[in-house]
Short mmCIF file of C-alpha atoms and ligand atoms in Angstrom, two decimals:
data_model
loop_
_atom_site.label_atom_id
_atom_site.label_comp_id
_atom_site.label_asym_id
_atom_site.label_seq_id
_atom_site.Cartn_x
_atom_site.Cartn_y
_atom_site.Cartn_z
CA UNK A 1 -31.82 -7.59 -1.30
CA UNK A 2 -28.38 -7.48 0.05
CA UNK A 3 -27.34 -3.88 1.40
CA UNK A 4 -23.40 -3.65 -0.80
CA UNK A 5 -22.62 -0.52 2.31
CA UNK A 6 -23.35 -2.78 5.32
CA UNK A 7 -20.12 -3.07 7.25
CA UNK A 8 -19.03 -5.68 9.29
CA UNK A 9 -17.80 -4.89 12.55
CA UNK A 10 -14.07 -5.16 14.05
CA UNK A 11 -12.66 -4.60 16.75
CA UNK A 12 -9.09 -2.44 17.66
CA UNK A 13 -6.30 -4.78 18.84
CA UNK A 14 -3.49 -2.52 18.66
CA UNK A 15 -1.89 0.42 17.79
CA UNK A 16 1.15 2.32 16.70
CA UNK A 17 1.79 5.97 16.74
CA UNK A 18 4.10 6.03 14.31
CA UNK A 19 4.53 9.97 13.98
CA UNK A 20 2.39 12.78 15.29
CA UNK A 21 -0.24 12.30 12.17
CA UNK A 22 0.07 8.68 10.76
CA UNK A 23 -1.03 5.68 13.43
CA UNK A 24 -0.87 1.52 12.49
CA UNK A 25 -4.32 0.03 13.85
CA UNK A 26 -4.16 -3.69 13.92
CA UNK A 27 -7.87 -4.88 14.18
CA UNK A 28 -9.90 -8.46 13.99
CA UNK A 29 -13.26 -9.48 13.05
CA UNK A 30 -15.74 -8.95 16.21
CA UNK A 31 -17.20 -13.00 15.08
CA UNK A 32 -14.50 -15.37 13.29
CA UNK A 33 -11.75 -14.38 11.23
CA UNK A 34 -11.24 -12.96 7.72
CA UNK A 35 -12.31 -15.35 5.15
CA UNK A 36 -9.25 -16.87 2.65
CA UNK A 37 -10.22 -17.45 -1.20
CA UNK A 38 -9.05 -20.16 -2.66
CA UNK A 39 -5.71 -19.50 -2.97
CA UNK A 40 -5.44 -18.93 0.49
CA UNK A 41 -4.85 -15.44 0.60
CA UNK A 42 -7.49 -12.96 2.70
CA UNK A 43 -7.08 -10.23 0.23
CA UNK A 44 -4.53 -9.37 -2.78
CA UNK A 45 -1.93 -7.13 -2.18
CA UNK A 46 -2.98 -3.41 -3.49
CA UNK A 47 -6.57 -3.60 -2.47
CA UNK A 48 -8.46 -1.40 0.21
CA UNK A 49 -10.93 -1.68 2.80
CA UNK A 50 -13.53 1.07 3.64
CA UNK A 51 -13.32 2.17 7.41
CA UNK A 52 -14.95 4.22 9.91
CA UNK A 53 -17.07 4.90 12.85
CA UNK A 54 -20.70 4.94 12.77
CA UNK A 55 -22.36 8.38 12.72
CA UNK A 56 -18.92 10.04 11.29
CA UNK A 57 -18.53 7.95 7.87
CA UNK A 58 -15.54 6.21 6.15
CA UNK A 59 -12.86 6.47 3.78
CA UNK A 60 -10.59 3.74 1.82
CA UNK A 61 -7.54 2.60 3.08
CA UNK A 62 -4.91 0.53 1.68
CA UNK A 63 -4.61 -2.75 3.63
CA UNK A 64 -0.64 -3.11 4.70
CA UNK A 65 -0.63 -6.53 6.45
CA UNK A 66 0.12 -9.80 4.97
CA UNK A 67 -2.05 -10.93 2.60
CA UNK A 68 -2.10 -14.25 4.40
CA UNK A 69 -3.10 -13.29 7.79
CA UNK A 70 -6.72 -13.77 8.67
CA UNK A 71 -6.60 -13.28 12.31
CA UNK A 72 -5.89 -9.66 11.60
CA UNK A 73 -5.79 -6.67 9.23
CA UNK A 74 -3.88 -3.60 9.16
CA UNK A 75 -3.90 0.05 8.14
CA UNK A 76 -2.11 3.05 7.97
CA UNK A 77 -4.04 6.17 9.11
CA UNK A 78 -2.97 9.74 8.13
CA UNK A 79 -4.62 11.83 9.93
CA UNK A 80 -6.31 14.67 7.05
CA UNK A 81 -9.75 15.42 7.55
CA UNK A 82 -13.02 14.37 9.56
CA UNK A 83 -12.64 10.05 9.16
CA UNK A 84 -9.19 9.82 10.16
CA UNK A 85 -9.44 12.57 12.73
CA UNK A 86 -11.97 10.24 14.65
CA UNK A 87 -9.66 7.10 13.81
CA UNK A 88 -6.62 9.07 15.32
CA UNK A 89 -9.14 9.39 18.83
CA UNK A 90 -9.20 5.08 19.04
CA UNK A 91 -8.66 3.31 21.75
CA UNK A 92 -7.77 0.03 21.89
CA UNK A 93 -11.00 -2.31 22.21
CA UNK A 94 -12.52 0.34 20.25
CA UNK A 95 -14.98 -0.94 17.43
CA UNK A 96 -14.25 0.13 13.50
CA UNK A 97 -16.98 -0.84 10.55
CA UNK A 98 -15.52 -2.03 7.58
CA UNK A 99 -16.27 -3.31 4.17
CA UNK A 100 -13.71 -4.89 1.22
CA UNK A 101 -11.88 -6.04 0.49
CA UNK A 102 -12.22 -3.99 -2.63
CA UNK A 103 -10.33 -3.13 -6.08
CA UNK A 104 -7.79 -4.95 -8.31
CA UNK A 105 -4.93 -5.22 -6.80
CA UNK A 106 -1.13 -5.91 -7.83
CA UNK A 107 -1.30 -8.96 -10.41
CA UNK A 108 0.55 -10.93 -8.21
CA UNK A 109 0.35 -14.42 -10.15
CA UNK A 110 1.63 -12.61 -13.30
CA UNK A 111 5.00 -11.54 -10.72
CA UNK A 112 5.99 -15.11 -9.78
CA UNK A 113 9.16 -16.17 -11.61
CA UNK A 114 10.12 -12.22 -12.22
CA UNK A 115 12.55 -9.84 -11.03
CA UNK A 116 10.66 -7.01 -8.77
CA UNK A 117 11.37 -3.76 -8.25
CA UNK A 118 8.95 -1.74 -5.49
CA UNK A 119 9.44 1.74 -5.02
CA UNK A 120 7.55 4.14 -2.47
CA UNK A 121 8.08 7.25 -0.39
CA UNK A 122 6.36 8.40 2.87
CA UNK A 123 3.07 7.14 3.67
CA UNK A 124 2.51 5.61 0.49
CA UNK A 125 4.43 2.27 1.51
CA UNK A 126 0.64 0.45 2.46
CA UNK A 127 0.40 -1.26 -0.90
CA UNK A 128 3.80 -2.29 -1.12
CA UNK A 129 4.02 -3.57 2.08
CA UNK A 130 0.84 -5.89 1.82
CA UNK A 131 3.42 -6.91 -1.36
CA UNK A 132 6.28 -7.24 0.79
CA UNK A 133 4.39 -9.58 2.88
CA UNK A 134 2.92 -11.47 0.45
CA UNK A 135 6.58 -11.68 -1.41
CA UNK A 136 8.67 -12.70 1.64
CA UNK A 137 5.61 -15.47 2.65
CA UNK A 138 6.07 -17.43 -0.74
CA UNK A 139 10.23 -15.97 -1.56
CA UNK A 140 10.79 -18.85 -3.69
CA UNK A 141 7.88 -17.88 -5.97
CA UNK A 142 9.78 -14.79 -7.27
CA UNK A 143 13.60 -13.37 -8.66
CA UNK A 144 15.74 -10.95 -7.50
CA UNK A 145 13.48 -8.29 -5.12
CA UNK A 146 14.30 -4.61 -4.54
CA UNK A 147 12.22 -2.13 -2.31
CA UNK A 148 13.15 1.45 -3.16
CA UNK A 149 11.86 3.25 -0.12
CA UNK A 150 12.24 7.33 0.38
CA UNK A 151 11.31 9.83 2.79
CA UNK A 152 12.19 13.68 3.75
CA UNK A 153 14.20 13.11 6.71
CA UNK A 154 15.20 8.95 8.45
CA UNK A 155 12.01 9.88 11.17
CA UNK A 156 9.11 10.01 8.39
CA UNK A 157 10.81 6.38 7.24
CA UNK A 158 7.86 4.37 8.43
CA UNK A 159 7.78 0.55 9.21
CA UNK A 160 11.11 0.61 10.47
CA UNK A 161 10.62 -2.76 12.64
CA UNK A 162 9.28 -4.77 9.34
CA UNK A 163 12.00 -3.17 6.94
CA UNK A 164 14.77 -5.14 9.49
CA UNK A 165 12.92 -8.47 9.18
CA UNK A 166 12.25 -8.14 5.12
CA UNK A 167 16.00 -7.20 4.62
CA UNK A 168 16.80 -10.70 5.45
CA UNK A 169 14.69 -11.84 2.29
CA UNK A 170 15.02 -8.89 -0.17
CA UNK A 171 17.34 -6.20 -1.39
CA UNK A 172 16.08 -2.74 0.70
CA UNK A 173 17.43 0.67 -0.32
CA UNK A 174 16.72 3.76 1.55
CA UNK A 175 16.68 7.49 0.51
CA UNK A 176 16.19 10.68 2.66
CA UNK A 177 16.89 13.99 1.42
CA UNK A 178 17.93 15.35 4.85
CA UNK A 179 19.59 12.66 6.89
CA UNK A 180 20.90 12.70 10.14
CA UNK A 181 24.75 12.43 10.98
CA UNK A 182 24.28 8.12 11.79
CA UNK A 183 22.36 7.74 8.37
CA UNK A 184 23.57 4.90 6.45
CA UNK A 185 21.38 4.89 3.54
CA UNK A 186 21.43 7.11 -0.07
CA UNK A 187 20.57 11.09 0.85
CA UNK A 188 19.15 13.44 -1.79
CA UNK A 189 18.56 12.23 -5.28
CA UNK A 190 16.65 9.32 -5.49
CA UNK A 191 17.96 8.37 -8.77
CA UNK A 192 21.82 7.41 -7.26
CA UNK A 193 19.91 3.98 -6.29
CA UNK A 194 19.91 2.80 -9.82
CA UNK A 195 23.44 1.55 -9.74
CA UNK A 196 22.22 -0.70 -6.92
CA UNK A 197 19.77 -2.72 -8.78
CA UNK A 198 20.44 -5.55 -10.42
CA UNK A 199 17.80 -7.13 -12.89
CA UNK A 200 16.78 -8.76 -15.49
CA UNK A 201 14.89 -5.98 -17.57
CA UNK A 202 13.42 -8.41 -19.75
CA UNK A 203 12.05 -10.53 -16.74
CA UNK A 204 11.38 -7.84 -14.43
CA UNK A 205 8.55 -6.13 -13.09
CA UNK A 206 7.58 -2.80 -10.68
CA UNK A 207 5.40 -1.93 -8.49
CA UNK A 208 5.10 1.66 -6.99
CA UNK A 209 2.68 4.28 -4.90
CA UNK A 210 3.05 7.11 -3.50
CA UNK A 211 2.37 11.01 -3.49
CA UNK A 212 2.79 12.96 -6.16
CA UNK A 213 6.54 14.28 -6.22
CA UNK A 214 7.79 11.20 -5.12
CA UNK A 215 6.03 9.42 -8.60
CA UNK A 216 8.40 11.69 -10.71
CA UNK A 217 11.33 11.00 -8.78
CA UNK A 218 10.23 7.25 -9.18
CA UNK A 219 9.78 7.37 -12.87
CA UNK A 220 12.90 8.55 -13.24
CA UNK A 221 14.56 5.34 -11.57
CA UNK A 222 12.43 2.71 -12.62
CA UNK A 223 12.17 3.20 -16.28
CA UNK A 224 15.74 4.16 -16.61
CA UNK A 225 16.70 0.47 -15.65
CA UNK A 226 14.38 -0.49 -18.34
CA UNK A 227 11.54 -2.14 -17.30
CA UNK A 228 8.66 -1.91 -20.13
CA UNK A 229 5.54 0.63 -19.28
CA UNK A 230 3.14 -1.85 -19.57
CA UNK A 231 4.88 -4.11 -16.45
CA UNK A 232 5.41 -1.54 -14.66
CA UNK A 233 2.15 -1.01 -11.93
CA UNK A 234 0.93 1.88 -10.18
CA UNK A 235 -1.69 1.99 -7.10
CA UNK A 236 -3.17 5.73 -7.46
CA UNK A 237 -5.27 7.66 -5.16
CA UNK A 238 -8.59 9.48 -6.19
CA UNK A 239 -10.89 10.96 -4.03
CA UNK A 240 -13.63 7.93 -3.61
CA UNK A 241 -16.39 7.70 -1.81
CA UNK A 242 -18.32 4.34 -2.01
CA UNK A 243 -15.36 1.57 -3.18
CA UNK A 244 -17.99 -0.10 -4.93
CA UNK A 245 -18.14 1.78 -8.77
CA UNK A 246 -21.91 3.54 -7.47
CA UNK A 247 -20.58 6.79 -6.54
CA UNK A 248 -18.78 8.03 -9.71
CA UNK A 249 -16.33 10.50 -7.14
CA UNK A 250 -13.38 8.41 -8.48
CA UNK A 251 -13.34 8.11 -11.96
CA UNK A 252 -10.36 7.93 -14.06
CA UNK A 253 -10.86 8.23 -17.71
CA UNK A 254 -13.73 5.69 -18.50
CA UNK A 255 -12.67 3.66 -15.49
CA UNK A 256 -13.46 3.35 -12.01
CA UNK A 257 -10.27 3.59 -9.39
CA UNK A 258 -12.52 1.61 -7.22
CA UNK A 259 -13.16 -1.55 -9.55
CA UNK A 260 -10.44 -1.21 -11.95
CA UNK A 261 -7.83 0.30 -10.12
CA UNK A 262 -6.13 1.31 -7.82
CA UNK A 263 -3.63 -0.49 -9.27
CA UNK A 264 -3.32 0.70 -13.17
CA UNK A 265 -0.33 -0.06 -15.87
CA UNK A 266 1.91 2.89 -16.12
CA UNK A 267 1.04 3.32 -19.65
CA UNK A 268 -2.66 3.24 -18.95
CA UNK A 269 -1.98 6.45 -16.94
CA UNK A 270 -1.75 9.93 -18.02
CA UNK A 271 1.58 10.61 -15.55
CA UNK A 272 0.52 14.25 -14.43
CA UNK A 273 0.88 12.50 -10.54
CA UNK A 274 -2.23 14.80 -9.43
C1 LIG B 1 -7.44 3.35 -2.83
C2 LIG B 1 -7.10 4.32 -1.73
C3 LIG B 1 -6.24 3.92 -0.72
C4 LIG B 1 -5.93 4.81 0.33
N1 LIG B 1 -5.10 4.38 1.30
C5 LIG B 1 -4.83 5.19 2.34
C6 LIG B 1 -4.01 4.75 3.42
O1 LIG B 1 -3.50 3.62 3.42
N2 LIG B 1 -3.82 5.61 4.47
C7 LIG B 1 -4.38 6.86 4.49
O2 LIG B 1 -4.18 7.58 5.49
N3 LIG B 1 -5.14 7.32 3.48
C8 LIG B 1 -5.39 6.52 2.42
N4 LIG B 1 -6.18 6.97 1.39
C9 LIG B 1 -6.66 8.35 1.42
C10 LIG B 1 -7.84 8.52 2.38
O3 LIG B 1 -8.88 7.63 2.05
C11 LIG B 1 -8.35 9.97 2.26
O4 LIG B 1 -7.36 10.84 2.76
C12 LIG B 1 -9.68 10.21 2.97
O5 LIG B 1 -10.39 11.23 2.31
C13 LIG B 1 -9.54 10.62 4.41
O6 LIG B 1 -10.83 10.91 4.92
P1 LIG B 1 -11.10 12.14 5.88
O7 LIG B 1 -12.58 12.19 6.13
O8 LIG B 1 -10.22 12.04 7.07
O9 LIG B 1 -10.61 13.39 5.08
P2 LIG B 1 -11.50 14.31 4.12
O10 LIG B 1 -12.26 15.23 5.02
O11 LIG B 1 -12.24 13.46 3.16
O12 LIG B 1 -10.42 15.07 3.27
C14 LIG B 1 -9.37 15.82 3.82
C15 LIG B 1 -8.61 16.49 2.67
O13 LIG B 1 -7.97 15.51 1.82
C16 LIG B 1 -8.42 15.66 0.46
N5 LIG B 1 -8.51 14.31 -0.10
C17 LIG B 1 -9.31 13.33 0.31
N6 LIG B 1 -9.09 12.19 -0.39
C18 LIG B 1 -8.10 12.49 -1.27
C19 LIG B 1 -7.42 11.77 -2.27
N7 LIG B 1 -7.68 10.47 -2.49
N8 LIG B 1 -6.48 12.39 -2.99
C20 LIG B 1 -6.19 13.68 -2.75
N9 LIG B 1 -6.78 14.43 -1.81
C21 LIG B 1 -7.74 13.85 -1.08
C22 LIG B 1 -9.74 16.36 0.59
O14 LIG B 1 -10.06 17.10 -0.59
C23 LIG B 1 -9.50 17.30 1.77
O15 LIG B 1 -8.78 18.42 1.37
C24 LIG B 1 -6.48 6.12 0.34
C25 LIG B 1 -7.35 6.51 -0.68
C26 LIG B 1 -7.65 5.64 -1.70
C27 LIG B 1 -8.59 6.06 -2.78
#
């Protein structure tokens, strides 16, 4: 019988500190490269791997890099608890188990011809940048494309190097709510972005994660410029422990987050942002 927990092994190929608690590890398959499906794509934006070290455990992490890659995968690490405290002490050449690529994932067929709006703040850009990537690799696919993108103060913007190469194929607007004097993007409200954006309601669709504040302050642009509930896509976080619907740690009304999300319709969602 095949064991669903086995991991396959990878191996560390880089990393980036990007503050003093979230680091980028960039890491490859120890034999061959990730397998493509048949629509060429190694895994759909919005979907997670399990990772860890053997003898500490795991824990699900959004997978940021392009969807068509399959030399490499990426992941965002904030460092929280036992897992990502070991992930934080990597090395380069270090080995990681993994397993996935699980969960839904952002319909991304149903976006093609559409108007997209992304929205995200702090480390909750993963998702949306596997989207990003995935949007920018096939640009004639899709409409207009905005990513809404805040953070406390321009240091805890991550991705800095990627959101230079994706402004030259999409619309990117930037919120802090303490800049610094050479700032150049919107400060405070989030909601001043709105007169920015220029869609199609009727044609449009959104995509959005992050923590919990920063959903309210979303919800408050994105449905404002119209955009119907039911096209309008969330990636949550619940605690999870398996990514493989066995555990029942991340159930979500008579769902699993693991097989059925992350990704869930806005109105398929109860909005408290927990
Ligand atoms: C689908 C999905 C995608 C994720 N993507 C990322 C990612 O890209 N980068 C990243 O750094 N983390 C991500 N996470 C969160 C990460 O998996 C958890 O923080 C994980 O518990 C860390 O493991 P740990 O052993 O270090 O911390 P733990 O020791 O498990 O927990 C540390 C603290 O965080 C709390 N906690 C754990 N998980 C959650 C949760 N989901 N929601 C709220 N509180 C929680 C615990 O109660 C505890 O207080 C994702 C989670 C899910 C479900």
């Amino acid at each position: 019988m095949k064991n669903l927990y086995l991991p396959i092994m990878a191996k560390v190929t880089r990393i980036e500190e990007l503050s003093a608690d979230i680091k980028l590890f960039r890491f490859q398959r120890l034999k061959g490269s990730f397998p493509k499906n048949r629509d060429r794509l190694t895994f759909t934006a919005g979907q997670f791997m399990m990772a860890g070290i053997w003898g500490y455990g795991e824990a699900p992490f959004a997978i940021l890099s392009s969807p068509s890659e399959d030399r490499f995968m990426e992941i965002l690490v904030t460092r929280v608890g036992t897992v990502t405290d070991v992930l934080h002490k990597l090395r380069v050449g270090a080995e990681l188990a993994i397993r996935g690529p699980y969960g839904n994932g952002f319909p991304v067929g149903f976006f093609e011809g559409k108007d997209i709006v992304m929205a995200s703040g702090g480390c909750g850009i993963p998702p949306i940048a596997a989207l990003v990537e995935h949007i920018v690799c096939n640009r004639d696919r899709f409409g207009r494309v905005y990513l809404l993108y805040g953070a406390t103060t321009p240091r805890d913007i991550l991705l800095k190097d990627r959101l230079d190469t994706w402004g030259s194929h999409i619309h990117i607007l930037l919120n802090v709510l303490h800049p610094t004097p050479e700032w150049k993007g919107h400060v405070g409200i989030m909601t001043a972005m709105i007169k920015d954006i220029e869609i199609n309601p009727l044609n449009s669709v959104a995509a959005m994660c992050g923590p919990g504040p920063m959903m309210k302050a979303l919800e408050r642009i994105i449905r404002p410029l119209g955009i119907a509930d039911r096209r309008i896509y969330v990636s949550l976080e619940r605690k999870m422990q398996c990514g493989i619907g066995k555990c029942q740690h991340c159930t979500k009304g008579d769902t699993y987050a693991c097989l059925d999300g992350p990704v869930y319709n806005f109105d398929e969602i109860d909005k408290t942002w927990d």
